[in-house]
Amino acid sequence: MQQTAPEGCQAVAYQTGVTGSLSPAANFRRIDADSISGVEPSRIQVAEDPNNPFKAGQFIASNCNDGLVRQVTGVQAATASDKVSPQGIRTVWLNTQDAALEDAIDSGDASINFGQLELQSLEQALPGVELQQVTGKITIKNVTLTPVAGVTVVLNGSVEQTLNPRFRLAFNNGSVDVFEAGLDGQFKSEIKAKITVTKAIPSWGKEQPIAQAAPIRRAFLVGAVPVVVVVTPKLVVGASGGAENNVTVEAGIAPTLDFDAGIKYDRDAAQKWIPIWKAPTFALNPTFSYTVPAKATGKVYAKMVMDVKFYGLAGPTLEAGPQMNLTLNPTGSSPLAKLAAGAGASASVSAGFSVLGKGLSVGTAPITREATTELSCSDSGCS
């Protein structure tokens, strides 16, 4: 039976953006990606160093591929059929097992600014969704959602963002003390929705990803410790509501939102997970029109969703974006409608996320915050 060749190693370039430092444990060893010849789930092939041989029990980390953090369980000499290292040096195989970064850290407190999310391409997109590569603007043209029979939502507009993911890691006493994941920056969009309901429907709703950008990989050398972060941005839209009769309504907002939101874990706090939330500033620029008004409600939103991985393992999910909630009153009412519009943010952490520290493995369900302004609407607009 022919064995599968080990995966190669692609180095992730180190970036600036680190403040603070992490002090590695005595049995930690950094391995540069250019000394790795092969990667397998339970072993890696590395250049031999006779003056500083690898030993069982060491914790290792590297900027190879999506990042590696493991513990060495044994060392084996490479055979004649194994590849030499990229530098032509003899190699050894390190048998390894999964490890948490906290096992390799003595202490420290460091913050990582991932840097602005520059979208280069869309790996997936619905028809009508396009990326302008020069500006990074995502345009939305006649994207249609059909949550249930009798309801149609047509979305048009655009999204621009200068969002910066950021993270903080603090270790002491052999474990993660504090972990933070957040987003700050600006979100500029124009969202217009036409909602058509052809019959009484008490409740409906749908959320759908409409575009996904290529993953963005960045490595950071925090003291002597490589930390590799992969962020995959997605654009997600959603709509929900209910109506007592048939109704057609068009509403829109063109906000510029300044965000600072995220999530924080504190090992020693009574409440382990809490939100990071600074009330956003925004200008809404609303639009509104209707035909056949009936008593109804509707919510429409567009949000950037950032799926974050550390060392290739799923962890935080960060979301931010504009939203509008519309309440229509029956004909003759004053105001005819109310539009509560503004910004929302959410953060969660996947259960089993233990690559940074075992205390994080329980994760947390989404913690959500929002800030809105309520406007009264008539047939001439909203104010």
mmCIF file of C-alpha atoms in Angstrom:
data_model
loop_
_atom_site.group_PDB
_atom_site.id
_atom_site.type_symbol
_atom_site.label_atom_id
_atom_site.label_comp_id
_atom_site.label_asym_id
_atom_site.label_seq_id
_atom_site.Cartn_x
_atom_site.Cartn_y
_atom_site.Cartn_z
ATOM 1 C CA MET A 1 0.000 0.000 0.000
ATOM 2 C CA GLN A 2 1.470 3.316 -1.091
ATOM 3 C CA GLN A 3 1.779 5.909 1.650
ATOM 4 C CA THR A 4 0.402 9.409 1.140
ATOM 5 C CA ALA A 5 3.164 11.992 0.872
ATOM 6 C CA PRO A 6 3.261 14.424 3.789
ATOM 7 C CA GLU A 7 1.855 17.889 3.296
ATOM 8 C CA GLY A 8 4.383 20.568 2.478
ATOM 9 C CA CYS A 9 5.030 23.669 4.544
ATOM 10 C CA GLN A 10 4.185 27.178 3.386
ATOM 11 C CA ALA A 11 5.636 29.917 5.567
ATOM 12 C CA VAL A 12 3.265 32.668 6.722
ATOM 13 C CA ALA A 13 5.140 35.967 6.808
ATOM 14 C CA TYR A 14 5.442 37.673 10.182
ATOM 15 C CA GLN A 15 3.624 40.994 10.532
ATOM 16 C CA THR A 16 4.006 43.984 12.797
ATOM 17 C CA GLY A 17 1.168 44.959 15.109
ATOM 18 C CA VAL A 18 2.233 43.319 18.386
ATOM 19 C CA THR A 19 2.409 45.151 21.688
ATOM 20 C CA GLY A 20 3.517 43.404 24.853
ATOM 21 C CA SER A 21 5.209 40.012 24.890
ATOM 22 C CA LEU A 22 4.887 36.367 25.901
ATOM 23 C CA SER A 23 7.652 34.580 27.801
ATOM 24 C CA PRO A 24 7.990 30.958 26.682
ATOM 25 C CA ALA A 25 8.315 28.047 29.062
ATOM 26 C CA ALA A 26 11.724 26.404 29.481
ATOM 27 C CA ASN A 27 10.699 23.421 27.334
ATOM 28 C CA PHE A 28 9.400 25.542 24.422
ATOM 29 C CA ARG A 29 11.094 25.604 21.022
ATOM 30 C CA ARG A 30 10.240 27.691 17.983
ATOM 31 C CA ILE A 31 10.564 26.008 14.583
ATOM 32 C CA ASP A 32 10.863 28.249 11.551
ATOM 33 C CA ALA A 33 8.729 27.164 8.631
ATOM 34 C CA ASP A 34 11.689 26.991 6.258
ATOM 35 C CA SER A 35 13.182 24.125 8.284
ATOM 36 C CA ILE A 36 10.069 21.934 7.957
ATOM 37 C CA SER A 37 9.918 19.433 5.087
ATOM 38 C CA GLY A 38 6.644 17.670 5.806
ATOM 39 C CA VAL A 39 3.555 17.934 8.007
ATOM 40 C CA GLU A 40 1.259 15.099 9.078
ATOM 41 C CA PRO A 41 -1.492 15.003 11.724
ATOM 42 C CA SER A 42 0.750 13.292 14.307
ATOM 43 C CA ARG A 43 4.286 14.063 13.164
ATOM 44 C CA ILE A 44 6.376 16.647 11.338
ATOM 45 C CA GLN A 45 9.671 16.348 9.468
ATOM 46 C CA VAL A 46 12.252 18.974 10.430
ATOM 47 C CA ALA A 47 15.886 19.800 9.809
ATOM 48 C CA GLU A 48 18.180 18.063 12.276
ATOM 49 C CA ASP A 49 20.267 20.191 14.642
ATOM 50 C CA PRO A 50 23.027 18.035 16.184
ATOM 51 C CA ASN A 51 24.038 20.873 18.512
ATOM 52 C CA ASN A 52 20.520 21.289 19.855
ATOM 53 C CA PRO A 53 18.651 18.010 19.348
ATOM 54 C CA PHE A 54 14.889 17.781 19.694
ATOM 55 C CA LYS A 55 13.595 15.938 22.756
ATOM 56 C CA ALA A 56 10.369 14.280 23.818
ATOM 57 C CA GLY A 57 8.327 16.565 26.055
ATOM 58 C CA GLN A 58 9.200 19.789 24.234
ATOM 59 C CA PHE A 59 6.427 22.120 23.103
ATOM 60 C CA ILE A 60 6.871 23.500 19.607
ATOM 61 C CA ALA A 61 5.206 26.221 17.548
ATOM 62 C CA SER A 62 5.715 27.368 13.968
ATOM 63 C CA ASN A 63 4.462 29.765 11.294
ATOM 64 C CA CYS A 64 3.975 26.825 8.911
ATOM 65 C CA ASN A 65 0.707 26.745 6.897
ATOM 66 C CA ASP A 66 -2.118 27.712 9.289
ATOM 67 C CA GLY A 67 0.317 27.516 12.196
ATOM 68 C CA LEU A 68 1.423 24.651 14.430
ATOM 69 C CA VAL A 69 1.444 24.235 18.189
ATOM 70 C CA ARG A 70 2.210 20.694 19.387
ATOM 71 C CA GLN A 71 4.085 18.622 21.952
ATOM 72 C CA VAL A 72 6.892 16.299 20.887
ATOM 73 C CA THR A 73 6.328 12.698 22.033
ATOM 74 C CA GLY A 74 9.303 11.120 20.301
ATOM 75 C CA VAL A 75 12.071 11.649 17.760
ATOM 76 C CA GLN A 76 12.841 9.312 14.834
ATOM 77 C CA ALA A 77 15.653 9.460 12.311
ATOM 78 C CA ALA A 78 14.552 10.044 8.742
ATOM 79 C CA THR A 79 15.054 7.221 6.234
ATOM 80 C CA ALA A 80 16.802 7.381 2.883
ATOM 81 C CA SER A 81 13.454 7.784 1.126
ATOM 82 C CA ASP A 82 12.467 10.830 3.178
ATOM 83 C CA LYS A 83 13.018 14.301 1.811
ATOM 84 C CA VAL A 84 15.891 16.414 2.997
ATOM 85 C CA SER A 85 15.123 19.797 4.458
ATOM 86 C CA PRO A 86 14.684 22.824 2.166
ATOM 87 C CA GLN A 87 18.299 23.721 2.996
ATOM 88 C CA GLY A 88 19.554 20.238 2.085
ATOM 89 C CA ILE A 89 20.161 19.312 5.737
ATOM 90 C CA ARG A 90 19.429 15.862 7.179
ATOM 91 C CA THR A 91 16.036 15.608 8.808
ATOM 92 C CA VAL A 92 14.283 13.895 11.687
ATOM 93 C CA TRP A 93 10.652 13.064 12.295
ATOM 94 C CA LEU A 94 9.046 14.513 15.405
ATOM 95 C CA ASN A 95 6.145 12.423 16.647
ATOM 96 C CA THR A 96 3.667 14.885 18.133
ATOM 97 C CA GLN A 97 0.356 15.292 19.901
ATOM 98 C CA ASP A 98 -2.036 18.202 20.210
ATOM 99 C CA ALA A 99 -1.091 20.904 22.686
ATOM 100 C CA ALA A 100 -2.434 24.217 23.931
ATOM 101 C CA LEU A 101 -0.436 27.403 23.621
ATOM 102 C CA GLU A 102 -0.697 27.885 27.391
ATOM 103 C CA ASP A 103 1.471 24.758 27.836
ATOM 104 C CA ALA A 104 4.292 26.550 26.023
ATOM 105 C CA ILE A 105 3.964 29.912 27.806
ATOM 106 C CA ASP A 106 5.356 30.837 31.190
ATOM 107 C CA SER A 107 3.665 34.232 31.443
ATOM 108 C CA GLY A 108 2.954 37.386 29.500
ATOM 109 C CA ASP A 109 0.378 39.810 28.177
ATOM 110 C CA ALA A 110 0.282 40.741 24.505
ATOM 111 C CA SER A 111 -2.097 42.429 22.068
ATOM 112 C CA ILE A 112 -2.223 41.642 18.356
ATOM 113 C CA ASN A 113 -3.606 44.102 15.806
ATOM 114 C CA PHE A 114 -4.436 41.884 12.829
ATOM 115 C CA GLY A 115 -4.607 44.892 10.495
ATOM 116 C CA GLN A 116 -7.257 46.086 8.095
ATOM 117 C CA LEU A 117 -9.150 43.397 6.196
ATOM 118 C CA GLU A 118 -8.204 43.954 2.573
ATOM 119 C CA LEU A 119 -10.526 41.850 0.421
ATOM 120 C CA GLN A 120 -8.684 40.606 -2.666
ATOM 121 C CA SER A 121 -11.218 38.207 -4.140
ATOM 122 C CA LEU A 122 -14.500 36.421 -3.476
ATOM 123 C CA GLU A 123 -14.328 32.635 -3.323
ATOM 124 C CA GLN A 124 -18.115 32.356 -3.275
ATOM 125 C CA ALA A 125 -20.815 34.852 -4.238
ATOM 126 C CA LEU A 126 -24.467 34.786 -5.237
ATOM 127 C CA PRO A 127 -25.435 36.237 -8.640
ATOM 128 C CA GLY A 128 -25.669 40.009 -8.281
ATOM 129 C CA VAL A 129 -22.858 40.238 -5.702
ATOM 130 C CA GLU A 130 -19.514 41.589 -6.904
ATOM 131 C CA LEU A 131 -16.267 42.838 -5.387
ATOM 132 C CA GLN A 132 -14.569 45.975 -6.677
ATOM 133 C CA GLN A 133 -10.944 44.972 -6.173
ATOM 134 C CA VAL A 134 -9.476 48.479 -6.162
ATOM 135 C CA THR A 135 -11.812 49.845 -3.478
ATOM 136 C CA GLY A 136 -12.834 46.618 -1.722
ATOM 137 C CA LYS A 137 -16.496 47.638 -2.050
ATOM 138 C CA ILE A 138 -18.999 44.793 -2.338
ATOM 139 C CA THR A 139 -22.008 45.682 -4.494
ATOM 140 C CA ILE A 140 -25.410 44.011 -4.151
ATOM 141 C CA LYS A 141 -27.815 44.106 -7.109
ATOM 142 C CA ASN A 142 -31.282 42.548 -6.978
ATOM 143 C CA VAL A 143 -30.376 39.781 -4.542
ATOM 144 C CA THR A 144 -33.656 38.035 -3.754
ATOM 145 C CA LEU A 145 -34.603 36.151 -0.597
ATOM 146 C CA THR A 146 -37.778 34.056 -0.373
ATOM 147 C CA PRO A 147 -38.115 33.174 3.322
ATOM 148 C CA VAL A 148 -41.516 31.485 2.860
ATOM 149 C CA ALA A 149 -44.129 31.243 0.133
ATOM 150 C CA GLY A 150 -45.820 34.625 -0.219
ATOM 151 C CA VAL A 151 -42.830 36.714 0.912
ATOM 152 C CA THR A 152 -40.157 38.188 -1.348
ATOM 153 C CA VAL A 153 -37.301 40.431 -0.234
ATOM 154 C CA VAL A 154 -35.174 42.148 -2.896
ATOM 155 C CA LEU A 155 -31.928 43.755 -1.704
ATOM 156 C CA ASN A 156 -29.775 46.362 -3.411
ATOM 157 C CA GLY A 157 -26.858 48.420 -2.204
ATOM 158 C CA SER A 158 -23.210 48.198 -1.292
ATOM 159 C CA VAL A 159 -20.869 47.549 1.627
ATOM 160 C CA GLU A 160 -17.449 49.032 2.355
ATOM 161 C CA GLN A 161 -15.421 48.342 5.479
ATOM 162 C CA THR A 162 -12.158 49.277 7.128
ATOM 163 C CA LEU A 163 -12.523 46.816 9.994
ATOM 164 C CA ASN A 164 -9.496 45.704 12.034
ATOM 165 C CA PRO A 165 -9.670 42.460 14.030
ATOM 166 C CA ARG A 166 -7.685 42.596 17.262
ATOM 167 C CA PHE A 167 -6.806 40.094 19.964
ATOM 168 C CA ARG A 168 -5.308 40.046 23.431
ATOM 169 C CA LEU A 169 -3.709 37.102 25.227
ATOM 170 C CA ALA A 170 -2.625 37.111 28.867
ATOM 171 C CA PHE A 171 -1.119 34.071 30.605
ATOM 172 C CA ASN A 172 -0.130 33.363 34.191
ATOM 173 C CA ASN A 173 0.007 30.345 36.483
ATOM 174 C CA GLY A 174 0.171 28.026 33.485
ATOM 175 C CA SER A 175 -3.081 28.976 31.816
ATOM 176 C CA VAL A 176 -4.908 31.666 29.837
ATOM 177 C CA ASP A 177 -5.895 34.453 32.200
ATOM 178 C CA VAL A 178 -7.508 36.844 29.691
ATOM 179 C CA PHE A 179 -8.508 36.444 26.049
ATOM 180 C CA GLU A 180 -10.079 39.181 23.953
ATOM 181 C CA ALA A 181 -11.268 39.210 20.355
ATOM 182 C CA GLY A 182 -12.739 42.324 18.818
ATOM 183 C CA LEU A 183 -13.364 44.483 15.773
ATOM 184 C CA ASP A 184 -12.871 48.188 15.386
ATOM 185 C CA GLY A 185 -13.064 50.479 12.398
ATOM 186 C CA GLN A 186 -15.656 51.813 10.015
ATOM 187 C CA PHE A 187 -18.504 50.181 8.129
ATOM 188 C CA LYS A 188 -20.076 52.169 5.291
ATOM 189 C CA SER A 189 -23.076 50.792 3.459
ATOM 190 C CA GLU A 190 -26.199 51.473 1.488
ATOM 191 C CA ILE A 191 -28.931 48.916 2.008
ATOM 192 C CA LYS A 192 -32.287 49.142 0.226
ATOM 193 C CA ALA A 193 -34.961 46.505 0.691
ATOM 194 C CA LYS A 194 -38.246 45.923 -1.111
ATOM 195 C CA ILE A 195 -40.456 43.574 0.878
ATOM 196 C CA THR A 196 -43.570 42.135 -0.782
ATOM 197 C CA VAL A 197 -46.053 40.076 1.236
ATOM 198 C CA THR A 198 -49.017 38.666 -0.691
ATOM 199 C CA LYS A 199 -51.028 37.270 2.217
ATOM 200 C CA ALA A 200 -51.281 37.310 5.982
ATOM 201 C CA ILE A 201 -48.179 35.667 7.412
ATOM 202 C CA PRO A 202 -47.652 36.068 11.169
ATOM 203 C CA SER A 203 -43.945 35.297 11.157
ATOM 204 C CA TRP A 204 -41.169 34.683 8.626
ATOM 205 C CA GLY A 205 -37.412 34.999 8.493
ATOM 206 C CA LYS A 206 -34.262 33.994 6.631
ATOM 207 C CA GLU A 207 -30.507 34.590 6.911
ATOM 208 C CA GLN A 208 -28.164 33.810 4.049
ATOM 209 C CA PRO A 209 -24.469 34.262 3.282
ATOM 210 C CA ILE A 210 -24.167 36.031 -0.066
ATOM 211 C CA ALA A 211 -20.378 36.320 -0.394
ATOM 212 C CA GLN A 212 -17.231 34.830 1.121
ATOM 213 C CA ALA A 213 -13.758 36.272 0.648
ATOM 214 C CA ALA A 214 -10.538 34.310 0.479
ATOM 215 C CA PRO A 215 -9.033 33.546 3.922
ATOM 216 C CA ILE A 216 -6.484 36.072 5.158
ATOM 217 C CA ARG A 217 -3.493 34.453 6.937
ATOM 218 C CA ARG A 218 -1.104 36.448 9.089
ATOM 219 C CA ALA A 219 1.608 35.409 11.532
ATOM 220 C CA PHE A 220 2.873 37.384 14.506
ATOM 221 C CA LEU A 221 6.033 36.787 16.490
ATOM 222 C CA VAL A 222 5.033 37.544 20.079
ATOM 223 C CA GLY A 223 8.302 37.553 21.938
ATOM 224 C CA ALA A 224 9.768 34.233 20.763
ATOM 225 C CA VAL A 225 6.355 32.636 20.165
ATOM 226 C CA PRO A 226 4.756 32.389 16.686
ATOM 227 C CA VAL A 227 0.995 33.065 16.681
ATOM 228 C CA VAL A 228 -0.820 32.402 13.399
ATOM 229 C CA VAL A 229 -4.306 33.808 12.809
ATOM 230 C CA VAL A 230 -6.575 33.109 9.829
ATOM 231 C CA VAL A 231 -9.630 35.325 9.250
ATOM 232 C CA THR A 232 -12.284 34.407 6.674
ATOM 233 C CA PRO A 233 -14.657 37.329 5.988
ATOM 234 C CA LYS A 234 -18.226 36.685 4.848
ATOM 235 C CA LEU A 235 -21.087 39.017 3.940
ATOM 236 C CA VAL A 236 -24.391 37.798 5.349
ATOM 237 C CA VAL A 237 -27.845 39.316 4.836
ATOM 238 C CA GLY A 238 -31.073 38.548 6.607
ATOM 239 C CA ALA A 239 -34.724 39.534 6.781
ATOM 240 C CA SER A 240 -37.605 38.676 9.085
ATOM 241 C CA GLY A 241 -41.053 39.964 9.956
ATOM 242 C CA GLY A 242 -44.776 39.374 9.877
ATOM 243 C CA ALA A 243 -47.903 40.920 8.311
ATOM 244 C CA GLU A 244 -51.676 40.861 8.908
ATOM 245 C CA ASN A 245 -52.423 41.433 5.223
ATOM 246 C CA ASN A 246 -50.753 41.879 1.859
ATOM 247 C CA VAL A 247 -48.274 44.750 1.820
ATOM 248 C CA THR A 248 -45.412 46.137 -0.243
ATOM 249 C CA VAL A 249 -42.879 48.404 1.386
ATOM 250 C CA GLU A 250 -39.504 49.824 0.403
ATOM 251 C CA ALA A 251 -37.066 51.123 2.975
ATOM 252 C CA GLY A 252 -33.383 51.863 3.094
ATOM 253 C CA ILE A 253 -30.520 53.278 5.071
ATOM 254 C CA ALA A 254 -27.101 54.500 3.997
ATOM 255 C CA PRO A 255 -25.184 54.593 7.253
ATOM 256 C CA THR A 256 -21.562 55.164 8.114
ATOM 257 C CA LEU A 257 -20.887 53.267 11.335
ATOM 258 C CA ASP A 258 -17.868 53.428 13.625
ATOM 259 C CA PHE A 259 -17.497 50.134 15.497
ATOM 260 C CA ASP A 260 -15.648 48.910 18.566
ATOM 261 C CA ALA A 261 -17.085 45.568 19.643
ATOM 262 C CA GLY A 262 -16.065 42.054 20.594
ATOM 263 C CA ILE A 263 -15.830 39.554 23.424
ATOM 264 C CA LYS A 264 -13.658 39.014 26.494
ATOM 265 C CA TYR A 265 -12.817 35.931 28.573
ATOM 266 C CA ASP A 266 -11.566 36.386 32.143
ATOM 267 C CA ARG A 267 -10.496 33.188 33.897
ATOM 268 C CA ASP A 268 -10.894 34.622 37.396
ATOM 269 C CA ALA A 269 -14.160 36.539 36.912
ATOM 270 C CA ALA A 270 -17.522 35.278 38.141
ATOM 271 C CA GLN A 271 -18.876 35.784 34.610
ATOM 272 C CA LYS A 272 -16.282 34.247 32.315
ATOM 273 C CA TRP A 273 -17.473 35.787 29.026
ATOM 274 C CA ILE A 274 -18.591 39.397 28.646
ATOM 275 C CA PRO A 275 -19.110 41.669 25.635
ATOM 276 C CA ILE A 276 -16.780 44.418 24.518
ATOM 277 C CA TRP A 277 -19.027 47.193 23.296
ATOM 278 C CA LYS A 278 -18.566 50.884 22.670
ATOM 279 C CA ALA A 279 -21.753 52.524 21.437
ATOM 280 C CA PRO A 280 -21.202 53.184 17.715
ATOM 281 C CA THR A 281 -21.639 56.550 16.078
ATOM 282 C CA PHE A 282 -23.671 56.632 12.893
ATOM 283 C CA ALA A 283 -25.641 58.717 10.403
ATOM 284 C CA LEU A 284 -28.570 56.804 8.857
ATOM 285 C CA ASN A 285 -29.875 58.744 5.804
ATOM 286 C CA PRO A 286 -33.161 56.761 5.710
ATOM 287 C CA THR A 287 -35.592 56.303 2.818
ATOM 288 C CA PHE A 288 -39.158 54.954 2.965
ATOM 289 C CA SER A 289 -42.134 54.339 0.659
ATOM 290 C CA TYR A 290 -45.103 51.980 0.681
ATOM 291 C CA THR A 291 -48.185 50.679 -1.122
ATOM 292 C CA VAL A 292 -51.223 49.148 0.573
ATOM 293 C CA PRO A 293 -50.027 49.708 4.145
ATOM 294 C CA ALA A 294 -51.130 47.113 6.665
ATOM 295 C CA LYS A 295 -50.108 46.278 10.190
ATOM 296 C CA ALA A 296 -46.740 44.599 9.734
ATOM 297 C CA THR A 297 -43.171 44.367 10.971
ATOM 298 C CA GLY A 298 -39.936 43.798 9.141
ATOM 299 C CA LYS A 299 -36.233 43.604 9.917
ATOM 300 C CA VAL A 300 -33.435 43.735 7.364
ATOM 301 C CA TYR A 301 -29.700 43.635 8.021
ATOM 302 C CA ALA A 302 -26.353 43.140 6.345
ATOM 303 C CA LYS A 303 -23.313 42.152 8.361
ATOM 304 C CA MET A 304 -19.680 41.237 7.950
ATOM 305 C CA VAL A 305 -18.971 37.929 9.671
ATOM 306 C CA MET A 306 -15.364 37.080 10.532
ATOM 307 C CA ASP A 307 -14.605 33.411 11.193
ATOM 308 C CA VAL A 308 -11.320 33.368 13.108
ATOM 309 C CA LYS A 309 -8.924 30.443 13.471
ATOM 310 C CA PHE A 310 -5.799 30.201 15.617
ATOM 311 C CA TYR A 311 -3.316 27.562 14.422
ATOM 312 C CA GLY A 312 -5.948 26.282 11.993
ATOM 313 C CA LEU A 313 -8.586 25.556 14.650
ATOM 314 C CA ALA A 314 -11.932 27.354 14.746
ATOM 315 C CA GLY A 315 -12.380 29.863 17.531
ATOM 316 C CA PRO A 316 -14.098 33.256 17.689
ATOM 317 C CA THR A 317 -16.739 34.496 15.263
ATOM 318 C CA LEU A 318 -17.082 38.282 15.113
ATOM 319 C CA GLU A 319 -20.009 40.058 13.426
ATOM 320 C CA ALA A 320 -20.818 43.714 12.788
ATOM 321 C CA GLY A 321 -23.099 45.670 10.494
ATOM 322 C CA PRO A 322 -26.135 47.906 9.953
ATOM 323 C CA GLN A 323 -29.732 46.911 10.555
ATOM 324 C CA MET A 324 -33.209 48.398 10.266
ATOM 325 C CA ASN A 325 -36.449 47.415 11.983
ATOM 326 C CA LEU A 326 -39.665 48.672 10.394
ATOM 327 C CA THR A 327 -43.082 48.716 12.062
ATOM 328 C CA LEU A 328 -46.010 49.552 9.738
ATOM 329 C CA ASN A 329 -49.327 50.739 11.153
ATOM 330 C CA PRO A 330 -52.718 50.436 9.411
ATOM 331 C CA THR A 331 -53.862 53.042 6.861
ATOM 332 C CA GLY A 332 -54.682 56.390 8.443
ATOM 333 C CA SER A 333 -52.416 55.932 11.439
ATOM 334 C CA SER A 334 -49.963 58.588 12.519
ATOM 335 C CA PRO A 335 -47.145 57.904 12.252
ATOM 336 C CA LEU A 336 -47.682 55.547 9.381
ATOM 337 C CA ALA A 337 -44.533 53.658 10.348
ATOM 338 C CA LYS A 338 -41.585 53.646 12.694
ATOM 339 C CA LEU A 339 -38.072 52.850 11.537
ATOM 340 C CA ALA A 340 -35.602 51.794 14.221
ATOM 341 C CA ALA A 341 -32.236 51.708 12.500
ATOM 342 C CA GLY A 342 -28.647 51.531 13.584
ATOM 343 C CA ALA A 343 -25.899 49.025 14.218
ATOM 344 C CA GLY A 344 -25.517 45.584 15.726
ATOM 345 C CA ALA A 345 -22.562 43.430 16.723
ATOM 346 C CA SER A 346 -22.187 39.892 17.961
ATOM 347 C CA ALA A 347 -19.375 37.609 19.082
ATOM 348 C CA SER A 348 -19.195 33.934 19.962
ATOM 349 C CA VAL A 349 -16.540 31.267 20.535
ATOM 350 C CA SER A 350 -16.783 27.691 19.279
ATOM 351 C CA ALA A 351 -17.039 24.952 21.871
ATOM 352 C CA GLY A 352 -13.851 22.907 21.933
ATOM 353 C CA PHE A 353 -11.630 25.903 21.186
ATOM 354 C CA SER A 354 -8.722 24.831 23.367
ATOM 355 C CA VAL A 355 -5.653 25.514 21.198
ATOM 356 C CA LEU A 356 -4.871 28.672 23.202
ATOM 357 C CA GLY A 357 -5.953 27.333 26.584
ATOM 358 C CA LYS A 358 -8.148 24.650 28.052
ATOM 359 C CA GLY A 359 -10.306 27.146 29.933
ATOM 360 C CA LEU A 360 -11.601 28.513 26.627
ATOM 361 C CA SER A 361 -12.894 25.127 25.458
ATOM 362 C CA VAL A 362 -16.438 25.593 26.798
ATOM 363 C CA GLY A 363 -16.875 28.521 24.377
ATOM 364 C CA THR A 364 -19.898 30.774 24.481
ATOM 365 C CA ALA A 365 -23.088 31.316 22.545
ATOM 366 C CA PRO A 366 -23.380 34.620 20.644
ATOM 367 C CA ILE A 367 -23.315 37.714 22.846
ATOM 368 C CA THR A 368 -25.119 40.489 20.977
ATOM 369 C CA ARG A 369 -25.321 44.245 21.360
ATOM 370 C CA GLU A 370 -27.084 46.885 19.262
ATOM 371 C CA ALA A 371 -27.670 50.621 19.156
ATOM 372 C CA THR A 372 -30.579 52.119 17.205
ATOM 373 C CA THR A 373 -32.356 55.389 16.597
ATOM 374 C CA GLU A 374 -36.133 55.358 16.166
ATOM 375 C CA LEU A 375 -37.611 57.522 13.402
ATOM 376 C CA SER A 376 -41.241 58.287 12.548
ATOM 377 C CA CYS A 377 -42.201 57.770 8.881
ATOM 378 C CA SER A 378 -44.911 59.212 6.696
ATOM 379 C CA ASP A 379 -45.558 59.029 2.963
ATOM 380 C CA SER A 380 -42.978 61.777 2.541
ATOM 381 C CA GLY A 381 -40.135 59.996 4.351
ATOM 382 C CA CYS A 382 -38.692 59.410 7.820
ATOM 383 C CA SER A 383 -37.382 61.839 10.402
#
